[in-house]
Short mmCIF file of C-alpha atoms in Angstrom, two decimals:
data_model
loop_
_atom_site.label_atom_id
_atom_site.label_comp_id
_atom_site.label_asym_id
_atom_site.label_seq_id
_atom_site.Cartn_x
_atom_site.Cartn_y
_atom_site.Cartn_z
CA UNK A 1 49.64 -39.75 -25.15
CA UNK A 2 46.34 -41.77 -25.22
CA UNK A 3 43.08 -41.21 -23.75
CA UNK A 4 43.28 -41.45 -19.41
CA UNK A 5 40.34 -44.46 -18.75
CA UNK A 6 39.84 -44.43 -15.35
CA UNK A 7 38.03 -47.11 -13.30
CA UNK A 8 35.66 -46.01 -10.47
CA UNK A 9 34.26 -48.08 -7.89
CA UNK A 10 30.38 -48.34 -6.76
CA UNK A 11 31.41 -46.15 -4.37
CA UNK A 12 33.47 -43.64 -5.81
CA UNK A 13 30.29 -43.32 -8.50
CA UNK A 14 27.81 -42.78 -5.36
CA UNK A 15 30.15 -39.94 -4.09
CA UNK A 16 30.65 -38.38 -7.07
CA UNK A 17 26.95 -37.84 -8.14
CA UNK A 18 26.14 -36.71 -3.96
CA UNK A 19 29.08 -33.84 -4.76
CA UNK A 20 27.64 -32.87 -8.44
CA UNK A 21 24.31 -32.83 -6.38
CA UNK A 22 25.15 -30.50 -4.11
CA UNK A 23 27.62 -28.67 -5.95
CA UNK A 24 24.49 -27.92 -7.96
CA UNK A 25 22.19 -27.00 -5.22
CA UNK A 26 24.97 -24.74 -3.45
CA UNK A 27 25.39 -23.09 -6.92
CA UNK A 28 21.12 -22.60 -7.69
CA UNK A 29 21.50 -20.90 -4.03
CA UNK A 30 23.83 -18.57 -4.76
CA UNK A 31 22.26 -17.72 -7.86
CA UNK A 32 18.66 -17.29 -6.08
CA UNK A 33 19.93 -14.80 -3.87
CA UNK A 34 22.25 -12.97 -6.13
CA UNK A 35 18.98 -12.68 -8.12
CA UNK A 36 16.87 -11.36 -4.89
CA UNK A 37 19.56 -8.74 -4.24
CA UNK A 38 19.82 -7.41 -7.90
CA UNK A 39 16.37 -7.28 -7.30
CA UNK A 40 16.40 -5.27 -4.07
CA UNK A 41 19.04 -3.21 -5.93
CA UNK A 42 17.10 -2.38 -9.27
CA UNK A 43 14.06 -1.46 -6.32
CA UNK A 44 16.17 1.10 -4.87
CA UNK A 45 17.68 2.84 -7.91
CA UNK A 46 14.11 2.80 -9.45
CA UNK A 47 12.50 4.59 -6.37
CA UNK A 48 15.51 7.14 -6.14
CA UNK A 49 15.16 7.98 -9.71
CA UNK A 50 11.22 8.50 -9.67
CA UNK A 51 11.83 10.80 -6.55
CA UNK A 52 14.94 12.60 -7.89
CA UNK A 53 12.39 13.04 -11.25
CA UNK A 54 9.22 14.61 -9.14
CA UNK A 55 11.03 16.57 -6.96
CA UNK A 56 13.06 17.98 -10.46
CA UNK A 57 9.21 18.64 -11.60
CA UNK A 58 7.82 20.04 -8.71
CA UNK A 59 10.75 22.74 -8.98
CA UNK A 60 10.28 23.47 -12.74
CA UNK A 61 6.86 23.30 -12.82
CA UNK A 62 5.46 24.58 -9.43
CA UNK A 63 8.37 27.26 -9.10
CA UNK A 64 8.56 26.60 -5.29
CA UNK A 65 4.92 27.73 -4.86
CA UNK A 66 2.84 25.98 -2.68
CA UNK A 67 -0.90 27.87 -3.78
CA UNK A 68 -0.10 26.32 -7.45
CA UNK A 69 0.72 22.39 -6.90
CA UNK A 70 -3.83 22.18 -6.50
CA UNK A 71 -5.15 19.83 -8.63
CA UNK A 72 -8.77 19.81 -9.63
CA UNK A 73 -11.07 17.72 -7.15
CA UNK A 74 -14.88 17.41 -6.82
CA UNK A 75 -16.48 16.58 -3.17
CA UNK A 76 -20.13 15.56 -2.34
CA UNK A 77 -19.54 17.41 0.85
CA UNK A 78 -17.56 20.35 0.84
CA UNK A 79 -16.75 22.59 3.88
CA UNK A 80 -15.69 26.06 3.86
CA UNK A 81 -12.28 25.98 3.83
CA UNK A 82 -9.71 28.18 1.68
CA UNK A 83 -9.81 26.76 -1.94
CA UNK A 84 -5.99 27.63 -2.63
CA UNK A 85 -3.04 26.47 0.04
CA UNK A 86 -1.37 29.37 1.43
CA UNK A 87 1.80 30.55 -0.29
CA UNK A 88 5.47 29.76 1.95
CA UNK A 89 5.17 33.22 3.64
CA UNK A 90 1.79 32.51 4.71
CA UNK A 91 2.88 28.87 5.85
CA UNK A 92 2.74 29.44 9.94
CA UNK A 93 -0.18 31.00 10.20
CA UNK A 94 -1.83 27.93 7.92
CA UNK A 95 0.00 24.98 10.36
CA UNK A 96 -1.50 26.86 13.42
CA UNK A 97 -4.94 26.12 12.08
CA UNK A 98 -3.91 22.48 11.93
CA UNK A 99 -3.87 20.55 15.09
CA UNK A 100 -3.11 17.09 14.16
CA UNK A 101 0.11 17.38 11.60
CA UNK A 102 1.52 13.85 11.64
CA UNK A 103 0.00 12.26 8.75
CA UNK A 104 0.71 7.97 8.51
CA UNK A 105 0.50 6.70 5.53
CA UNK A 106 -0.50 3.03 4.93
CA UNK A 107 -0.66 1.17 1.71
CA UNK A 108 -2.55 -1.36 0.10
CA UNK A 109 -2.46 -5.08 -0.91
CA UNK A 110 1.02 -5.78 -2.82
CA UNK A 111 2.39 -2.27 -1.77
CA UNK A 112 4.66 -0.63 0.10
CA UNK A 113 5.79 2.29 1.77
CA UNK A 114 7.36 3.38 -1.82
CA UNK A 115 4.15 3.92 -3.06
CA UNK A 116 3.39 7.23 -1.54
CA UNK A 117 6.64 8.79 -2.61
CA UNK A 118 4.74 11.55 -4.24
CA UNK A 119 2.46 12.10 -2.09
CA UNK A 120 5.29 12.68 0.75
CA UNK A 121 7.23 15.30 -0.94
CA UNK A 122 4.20 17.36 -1.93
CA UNK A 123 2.84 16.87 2.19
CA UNK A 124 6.36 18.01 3.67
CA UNK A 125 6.81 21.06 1.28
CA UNK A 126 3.23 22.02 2.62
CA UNK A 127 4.66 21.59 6.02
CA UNK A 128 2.89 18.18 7.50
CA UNK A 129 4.68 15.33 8.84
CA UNK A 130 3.93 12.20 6.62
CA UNK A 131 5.48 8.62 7.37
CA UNK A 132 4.66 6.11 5.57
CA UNK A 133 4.91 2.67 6.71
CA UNK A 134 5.76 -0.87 5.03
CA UNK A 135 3.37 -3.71 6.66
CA UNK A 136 4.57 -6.80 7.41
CA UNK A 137 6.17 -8.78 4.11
CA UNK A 138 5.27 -5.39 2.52
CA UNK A 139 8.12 -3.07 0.67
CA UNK A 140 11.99 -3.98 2.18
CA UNK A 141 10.13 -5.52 5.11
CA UNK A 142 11.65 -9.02 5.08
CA UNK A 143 9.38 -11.04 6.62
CA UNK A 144 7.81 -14.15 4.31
CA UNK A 145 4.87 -13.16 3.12
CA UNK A 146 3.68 -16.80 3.26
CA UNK A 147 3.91 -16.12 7.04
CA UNK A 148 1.65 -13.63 7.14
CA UNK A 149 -1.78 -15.47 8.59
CA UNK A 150 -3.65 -12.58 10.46
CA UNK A 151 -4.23 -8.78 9.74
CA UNK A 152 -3.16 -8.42 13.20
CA UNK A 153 0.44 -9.70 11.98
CA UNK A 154 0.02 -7.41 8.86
CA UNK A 155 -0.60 -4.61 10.76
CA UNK A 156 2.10 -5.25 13.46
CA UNK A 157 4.21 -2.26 12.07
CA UNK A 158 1.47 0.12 12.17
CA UNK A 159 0.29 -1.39 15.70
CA UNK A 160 4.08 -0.83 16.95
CA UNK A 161 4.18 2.72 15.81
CA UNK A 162 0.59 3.92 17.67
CA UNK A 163 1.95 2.10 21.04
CA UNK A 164 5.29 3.83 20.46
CA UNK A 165 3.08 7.39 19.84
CA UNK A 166 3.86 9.61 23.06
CA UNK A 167 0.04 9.95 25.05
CA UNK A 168 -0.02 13.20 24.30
CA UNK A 169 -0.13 12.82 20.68
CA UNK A 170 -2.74 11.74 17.91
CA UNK A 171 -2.07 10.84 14.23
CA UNK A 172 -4.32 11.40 10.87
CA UNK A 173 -4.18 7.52 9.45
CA UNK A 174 -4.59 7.42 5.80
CA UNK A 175 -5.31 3.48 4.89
CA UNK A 176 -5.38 2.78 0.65
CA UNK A 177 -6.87 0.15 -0.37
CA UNK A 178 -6.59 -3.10 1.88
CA UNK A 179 -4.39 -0.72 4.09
CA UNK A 180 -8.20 0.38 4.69
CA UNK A 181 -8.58 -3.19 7.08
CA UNK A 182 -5.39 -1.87 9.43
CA UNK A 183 -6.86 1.62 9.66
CA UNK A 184 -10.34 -0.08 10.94
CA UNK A 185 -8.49 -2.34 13.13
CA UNK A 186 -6.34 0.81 14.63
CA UNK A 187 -9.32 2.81 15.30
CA UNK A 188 -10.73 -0.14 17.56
CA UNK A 189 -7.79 -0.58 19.66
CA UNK A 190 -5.91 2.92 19.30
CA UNK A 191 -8.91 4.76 19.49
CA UNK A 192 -7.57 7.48 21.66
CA UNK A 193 -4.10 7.82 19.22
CA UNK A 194 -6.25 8.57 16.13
CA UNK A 195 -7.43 12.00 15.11
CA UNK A 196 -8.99 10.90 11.88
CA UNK A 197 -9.02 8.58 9.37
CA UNK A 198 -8.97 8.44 5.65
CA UNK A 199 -10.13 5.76 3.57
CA UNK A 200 -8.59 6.25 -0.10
CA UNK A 201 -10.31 3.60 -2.16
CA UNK A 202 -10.18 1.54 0.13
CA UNK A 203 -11.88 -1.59 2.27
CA UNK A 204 -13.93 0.92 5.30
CA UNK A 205 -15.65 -2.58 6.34
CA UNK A 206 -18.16 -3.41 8.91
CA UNK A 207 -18.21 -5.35 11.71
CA UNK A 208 -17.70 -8.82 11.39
CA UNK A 209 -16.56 -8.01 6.87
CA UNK A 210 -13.00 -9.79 5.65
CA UNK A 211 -11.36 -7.17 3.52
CA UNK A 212 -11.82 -9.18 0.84
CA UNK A 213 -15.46 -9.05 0.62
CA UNK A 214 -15.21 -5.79 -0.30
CA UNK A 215 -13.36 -7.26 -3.66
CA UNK A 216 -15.60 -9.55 -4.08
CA UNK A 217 -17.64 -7.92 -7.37
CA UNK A 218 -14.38 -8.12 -9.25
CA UNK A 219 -13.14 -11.06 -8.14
CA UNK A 220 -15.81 -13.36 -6.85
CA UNK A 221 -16.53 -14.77 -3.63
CA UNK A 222 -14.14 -15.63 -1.29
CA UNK A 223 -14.72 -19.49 -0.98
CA UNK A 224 -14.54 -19.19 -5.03
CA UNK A 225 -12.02 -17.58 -5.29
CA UNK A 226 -9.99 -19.66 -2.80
CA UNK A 227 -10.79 -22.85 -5.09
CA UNK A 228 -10.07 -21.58 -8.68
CA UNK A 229 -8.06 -18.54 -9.14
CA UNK A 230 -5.08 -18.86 -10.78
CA UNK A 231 -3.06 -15.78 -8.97
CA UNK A 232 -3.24 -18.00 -6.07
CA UNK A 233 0.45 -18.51 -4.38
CA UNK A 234 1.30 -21.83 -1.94
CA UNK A 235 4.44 -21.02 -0.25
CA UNK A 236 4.22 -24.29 1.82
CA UNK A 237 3.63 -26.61 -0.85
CA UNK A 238 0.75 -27.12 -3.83
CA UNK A 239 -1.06 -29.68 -1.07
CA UNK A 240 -1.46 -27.24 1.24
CA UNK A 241 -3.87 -24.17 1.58
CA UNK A 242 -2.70 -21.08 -0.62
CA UNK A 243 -0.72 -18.51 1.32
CA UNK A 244 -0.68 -15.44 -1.51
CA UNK A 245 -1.94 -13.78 -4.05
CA UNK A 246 0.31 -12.68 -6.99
CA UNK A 247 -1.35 -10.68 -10.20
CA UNK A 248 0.20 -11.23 -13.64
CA UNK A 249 1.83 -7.38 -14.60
CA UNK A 250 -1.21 -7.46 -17.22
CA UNK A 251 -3.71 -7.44 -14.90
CA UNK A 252 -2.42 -5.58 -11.96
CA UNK A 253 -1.64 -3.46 -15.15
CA UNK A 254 -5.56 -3.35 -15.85
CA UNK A 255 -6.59 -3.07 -12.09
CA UNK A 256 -4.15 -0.69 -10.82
CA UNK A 257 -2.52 1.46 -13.17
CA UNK A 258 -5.03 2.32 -15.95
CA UNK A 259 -4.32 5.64 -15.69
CA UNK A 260 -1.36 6.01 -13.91
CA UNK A 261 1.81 7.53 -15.67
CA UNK A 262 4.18 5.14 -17.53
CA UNK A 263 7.51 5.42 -15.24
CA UNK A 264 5.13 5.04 -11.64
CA UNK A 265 3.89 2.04 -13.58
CA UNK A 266 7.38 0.62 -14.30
CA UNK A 267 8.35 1.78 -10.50
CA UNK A 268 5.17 -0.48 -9.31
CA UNK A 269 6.45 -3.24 -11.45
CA UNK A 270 9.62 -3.74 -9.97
CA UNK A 271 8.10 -3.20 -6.47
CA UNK A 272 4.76 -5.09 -5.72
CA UNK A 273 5.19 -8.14 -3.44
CA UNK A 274 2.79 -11.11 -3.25
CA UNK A 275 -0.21 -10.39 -1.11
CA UNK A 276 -0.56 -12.33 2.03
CA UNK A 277 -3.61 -14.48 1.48
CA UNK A 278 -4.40 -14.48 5.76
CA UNK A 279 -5.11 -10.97 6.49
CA UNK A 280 -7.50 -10.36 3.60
CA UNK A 281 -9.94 -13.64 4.96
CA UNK A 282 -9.56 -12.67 8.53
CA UNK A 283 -12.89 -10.97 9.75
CA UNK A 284 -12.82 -7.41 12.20
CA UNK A 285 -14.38 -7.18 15.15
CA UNK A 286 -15.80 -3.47 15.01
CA UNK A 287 -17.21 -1.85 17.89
CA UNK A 288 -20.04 1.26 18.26
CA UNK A 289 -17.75 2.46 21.07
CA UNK A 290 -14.90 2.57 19.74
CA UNK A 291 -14.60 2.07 16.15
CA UNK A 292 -18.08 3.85 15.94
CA UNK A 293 -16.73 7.37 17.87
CA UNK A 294 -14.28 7.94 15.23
CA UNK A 295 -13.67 10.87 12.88
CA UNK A 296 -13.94 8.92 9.40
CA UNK A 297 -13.63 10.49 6.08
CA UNK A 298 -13.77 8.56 2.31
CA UNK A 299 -11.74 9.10 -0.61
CA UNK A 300 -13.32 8.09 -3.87
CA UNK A 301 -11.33 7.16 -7.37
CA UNK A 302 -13.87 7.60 -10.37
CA UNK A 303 -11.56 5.13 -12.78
CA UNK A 304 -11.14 2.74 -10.33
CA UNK A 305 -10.96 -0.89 -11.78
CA UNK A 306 -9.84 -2.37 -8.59
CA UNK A 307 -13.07 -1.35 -6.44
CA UNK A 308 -15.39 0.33 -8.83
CA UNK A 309 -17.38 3.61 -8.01
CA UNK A 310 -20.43 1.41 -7.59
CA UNK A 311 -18.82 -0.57 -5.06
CA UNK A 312 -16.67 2.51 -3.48
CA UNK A 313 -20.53 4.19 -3.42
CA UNK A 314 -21.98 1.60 -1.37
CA UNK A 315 -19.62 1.04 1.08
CA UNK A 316 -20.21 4.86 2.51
CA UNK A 317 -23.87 4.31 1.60
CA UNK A 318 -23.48 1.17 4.33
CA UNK A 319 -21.18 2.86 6.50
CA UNK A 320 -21.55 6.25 6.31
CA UNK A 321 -18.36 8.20 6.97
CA UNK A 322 -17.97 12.22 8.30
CA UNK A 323 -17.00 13.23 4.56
CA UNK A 324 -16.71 12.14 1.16
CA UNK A 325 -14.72 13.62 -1.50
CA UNK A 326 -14.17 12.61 -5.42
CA UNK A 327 -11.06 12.47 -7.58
CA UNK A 328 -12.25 12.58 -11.02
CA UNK A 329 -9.87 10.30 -13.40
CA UNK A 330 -7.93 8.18 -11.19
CA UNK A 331 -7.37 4.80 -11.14
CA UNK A 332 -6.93 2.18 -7.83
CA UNK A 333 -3.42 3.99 -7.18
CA UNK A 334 -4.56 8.30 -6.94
CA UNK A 335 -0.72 8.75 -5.57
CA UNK A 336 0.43 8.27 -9.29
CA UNK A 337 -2.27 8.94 -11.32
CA UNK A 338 -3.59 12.11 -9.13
CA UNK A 339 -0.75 13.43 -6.69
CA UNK A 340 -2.01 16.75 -6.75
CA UNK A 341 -5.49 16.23 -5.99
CA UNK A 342 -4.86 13.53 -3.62
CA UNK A 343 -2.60 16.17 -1.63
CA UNK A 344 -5.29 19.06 -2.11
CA UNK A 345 -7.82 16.62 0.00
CA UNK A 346 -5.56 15.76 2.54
CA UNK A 347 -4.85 18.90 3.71
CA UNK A 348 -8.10 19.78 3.07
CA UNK A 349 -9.37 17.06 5.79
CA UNK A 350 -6.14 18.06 7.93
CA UNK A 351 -7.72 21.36 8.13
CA UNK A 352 -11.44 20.41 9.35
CA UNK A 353 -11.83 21.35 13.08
#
């Protein structure tokens, strides 16, 4: 048998290139969301294995004692409190002295909920309640980031949570980073909901301050910034304004995780999201009656490339909080690089009257 030749009309051709067209699209679908869900899946298996792994620590290392897990710490103010954590038999006693136990846990820029893995294990086995939220287009959240426009839509998860909070009960907010920006705004409009507040490297601005002022030293001004950086993400097109913010892994490498350990830093990897351009331009309206009442507290990182210690230094110079303490050696992420110390001061503050 010969070669088939078959003729094709004008039309036939003009159908058959619309079908290889959209054969094509259906199949670069498919293929983008079998790609989002391996993605979703590698997520998942990462952040069970780095929990199974510290939790497998903590029991080899700690030996199920609570008084060993402190890590060394430095404070410019330091109150008398008990400089070891009460072993498990003494455990009661110790909660009774705490009135607020709930402990919310709110991460930064590019974050999520994942983030504070560590930090939640060694606050449970202490016996605190920690939850740690993902804000909106943050973690699994699903939401686009590119339609996240206002920290108040960021902080919608957090916001839902305080108006869900019986009236009867307060919360100790712990806000890293930009997470800082949703604490601020929570202590102006939940003032009554929030016991205290920790800032952990993080953006304590002032009245009328974006949270992205505070980043300004390392990465310029704003208006700058907006015009020339090339981490900039448009999710509705190149000739409209950018919607994100998306570091290379070499420099969120270099700002982040400079001393963080090697498996947090693959964890991190596989788990930071595009940051929502909106909420870190959008100004906060601060009050002296409300935002200004509250029990504030600061959390420095000495090896911080995100937000130096200059720059960490002058924001409780400008804003003074109720205490500042010092973790000596950590980077912009203290839940990896210093769980234990991070822990010790949280309790610590938990503890102040």
């Amino acid at each position: 048998m010969g070669n088939r030749f078959i003729c094709m009309n004008k039309k036939d051709i003009r159908e058959s290139r619309k079908n290889g067209i959209g054969s094509r699209s259906a199949r670069m679908e498919r293929s983008k969301r079998r790609s989002l869900l391996e993605e979703e899946l590698l997520h998942r298996q990462a952040l069970s294995l780095a929990i199974q792994q510290h939790q497998q620590s903590l029991s080899q290392r700690f030996d199920g004692s609570i008084s060993k897990r402190i890590g060394s710490t430095s404070s410019r103010r330091r109150s008398d409190l008990p400089q070891q954590l009460p072993n498990s038999k003494q455990l009661p006693e110790f909660l009774e002295n705490i009135k607020t136990k709930k402990i919310v846990l709110i991460h930064g820029e590019g974050f999520g909920a994942w983030c504070w893995y560590k930090t939640i294990a060694l606050l449970e086995e202490t016996g605190l309640i920690p939850t740690a939220l993902d804000l909106t287009g943050s973690g699994i959240d699903l939401t686009n980031t590119n339609n996240v426009t206002t920290l108040v839509d960021y902080s919608k998860p957090l916001i839902d949570y305080l108006e869900n909070l019986p009236e009867d009960e307060k919360v100790i907010l712990v806000g890293h980073s930009a997470g800082g920006a949703c604490v601020s705004y929570a202590l102006e409009h939940f003032p009554a909901k929030v016991a205290k507040a920790v800032f952990l490297c993080a953006t304590m601005i002032s009245d009328g301050q974006r949270p992205f002022d505070v980043f300004a030293e390392e990465l310029g001004s704003a208006e700058l910034f907006t015009q020339e950086s090339k981490f900039l993400t448009y999710g509705n097109g190149k000739d409209k304004p950018a919607t994100g913010i998306m570091f290379e892994k070499e420099q969120m490498h270099g700002l982040y995780f400079n001393q963080s350990p090697t498996k947090d830093v693959a964890l991190a990897m596989v788990s930071m999201r595009p940051i929502p351009l909106g909420p870190m331009m959008d100004k906060l309206s601060l009050t002296p009656e409300k935002y200004g009442t509250s029990r504030r507290f600061y959390i420095q990182t000495l090896d911080d490339h995100a937000l130096s210690p200059d720059v960490q230094e002058k924001l409780v110079r400008v804003n003074p909080p109720e205490g500042v303490f010092k973790i000596k050696g950590s980077d912009h992420s203290p839940f990896f690089s210093k769980p234990q110390s991070l822990h010790k001061i949280l309790v610590e503050i938990a503890q102040i009257p």
